[in-house]
Amino acid sequence: MAPEDERGACMPVSEDGESLNQWPWARTFIGLDQAQQYNRGTFETGSKEGDPVTIAVIDSGVDARREDVFGSRLLPGYDWWDANSKGQCDSATDGHGTAVAAIAAGNRLGSNDDFVGVAPEANILPIRLFAGGDGGDDQKSRVVAKGIRDAVDHGADVINVSSVMVETTELADAVAYATSKNVVIVAASGNDTKHMDDDKIEPDKRTFYPANYPEVIAVGAHNPAGNWYEESNFGANLDLLAPGQDLPYPFAAGEWREGNGTSFAAPFVAGAAALLKGQYGAEATPAWIQQRLQQTAIHPPNEFNMYQGHGILNVASALTAPVDEAAVESDTVSESPTDESSPIPIAEDDRQHVAWLDPDYDPLATEKAIAWASVGASIVLVTLVLVLKKIVPKGRRRSWRPGVRKPDVVPVKVSSD
C-alpha cells in the first residue's frame, strides 16, 4: 500500500458523459467482427479450457458502476491507496482505466451494437495505481513493478499498462517474471514524440518503459486514415500501431467520451493477445503472440520502421491466417526484421510524410490469387473428367473408336478456265 499519509477513499469521477455521435471506426478497421467469429476471450483449448481469459488493467481503476460494459466480468482487484475499493473505482477525470478496460473487453453496447471491446468474454482484473496525470518517476516505476507481479500471481493471462515511466531494476525484473510465467505484457509507447533509443535523453526523462523492453509488446497509435499519430514515441522496440485518435469510449460516469493517444491504442492489442490466448490456449507463449501480431499486421513498405513498427494491428488476420502449431508454445520464435537501415529519426517537419498504411492492403494477396487460380483449374479439370466419364462409355456402346473415322468426302471444286 501507499504510505499511510497518502491513502484515502477513492472518489469516482462524477462528470457527465456525452451521447455517442460517431461510429466507432476502429472496430471495422482492425477486422474485429471477423476475428470474433473465432474467439471472444474464452479459452478453447489447453489447461484453462472453458475459462475466460483474464486481462489485468494497471491503470486508474475500472468503474464498477458500468455494469452494462463489464457485467460480472469485472473481478475484485487491488487499489494502492484504498484497499476497500479493490480497483473497482476510477478517479481519473477522463475515466482512463475504465476506457482502457472497455476497449480491451467491453460488452456490446447500443441498439445497433455500436460498440464492442476486442475480447468481450474476457475477465478484467483492475489494479489501481494511478490517479490521472501521474508522472513517470522512479517511485511510479517500482509501484508498477509490484502491480505486474501482483497481476501475475492473481491469474492474469495478459497485462495492459497504458502508462509510461522510467526504467528501474524492479520494473525490468517484474517484466521478466511475467514472461517466465507465460503472461503477455502490452504497453503504450507514450505520447511525447520521443525517440526511445536516443541516449542523449536524460535518464529521468526516458519515460517510455515498460514499452521499450523487447519482450513487451509496444504499441503506438494511428488515426482513422491509417496515418501515424505523430505524438507517439518511436524506436527499434516499437511493435505495432493500433487505433488511437478520435476514439469514442464508454465513460466511467456514464455514456461516452472521446480520446486520443497510445493509452487507448494499447488495449486493442491487449484484447487481441487475449483472443490469441483463448484460441490457442494458455500455453501460447508471449514470444509467439508478439511475433504472431507482428507477422499478421498491415506492414509498412519495408516491413518495419521505427515509427510504425511492424505495421497496423490486424486482428482478423491474427485469428485466421495459417498457424504453425509447433511454434505456439515456443520461446525461441525467429526474430522479426528491424530498421537497421534508417536509425536516424525523420526531421520533425517531415514526419507527416511517414508512409500511410492502407487498411485494405492484403499482404497475402498474391498467394491468395494463386490459390484461387489453382482451385479454379482443379474445378475445370474435375468437370472435364466427369464429362468424359459419361461421353466415352456412350461412344463405345455406339462402336466409336478413336482415330477410325473415315474422312469426309468433299467435292473438289474445279477451277474454270
PDB file of C-alpha atoms in Angstrom, residues 19 32 38 65 71 155 171 180 185 190 192 230 248 259 270 276 285 298 319 322 364 370 383:
ATOM      1  CA  SER A  19     -24.058  10.899 -26.257  1.00  0.00           C
ATOM      2  CA  LEU A  32     -12.881  -7.201 -35.255  1.00  0.00           C
ATOM      3  CA  TYR A  38     -13.250 -17.425 -33.971  1.00  0.00           C
ATOM      4  CA  ARG A  65     -20.881   1.336 -11.995  1.00  0.00           C
ATOM      5  CA  GLY A  71     -21.311  -7.235 -16.278  1.00  0.00           C
ATOM      6  CA  GLY A 155      -4.135 -15.221 -12.547  1.00  0.00           C
ATOM      7  CA  LEU A 171      10.410  -2.942 -13.344  1.00  0.00           C
ATOM      8  CA  SER A 180       8.656 -16.518 -17.251  1.00  0.00           C
ATOM      9  CA  ILE A 185       2.558  -7.656 -21.313  1.00  0.00           C
ATOM     10  CA  GLY A 190       3.725   7.135 -24.798  1.00  0.00           C
ATOM     11  CA  ASP A 192       5.823  12.640 -26.168  1.00  0.00           C
ATOM     12  CA  GLU A 230       2.530  11.993 -34.564  1.00  0.00           C
ATOM     13  CA  PRO A 248     -15.232   7.077 -28.622  1.00  0.00           C
ATOM     14  CA  GLY A 259      -9.917  10.264 -26.554  1.00  0.00           C
ATOM     15  CA  ALA A 270      -4.106  -6.454 -25.270  1.00  0.00           C
ATOM     16  CA  LEU A 276      -4.954 -15.455 -29.321  1.00  0.00           C
ATOM     17  CA  THR A 285       3.875 -18.028 -25.190  1.00  0.00           C
ATOM     18  CA  ILE A 298      -0.563  -4.490 -42.215  1.00  0.00           C
ATOM     19  CA  LEU A 319      -7.040 -15.098 -35.799  1.00  0.00           C
ATOM     20  CA  PRO A 322      -2.454 -20.257 -41.131  1.00  0.00           C
ATOM     21  CA  LEU A 364      -1.167 -12.412 -48.848  1.00  0.00           C
ATOM     22  CA  ILE A 370      -2.531 -18.216 -56.927  1.00  0.00           C
ATOM     23  CA  THR A 383     -15.578 -31.182 -64.594  1.00  0.00           C
TER      24      THR A 383
END
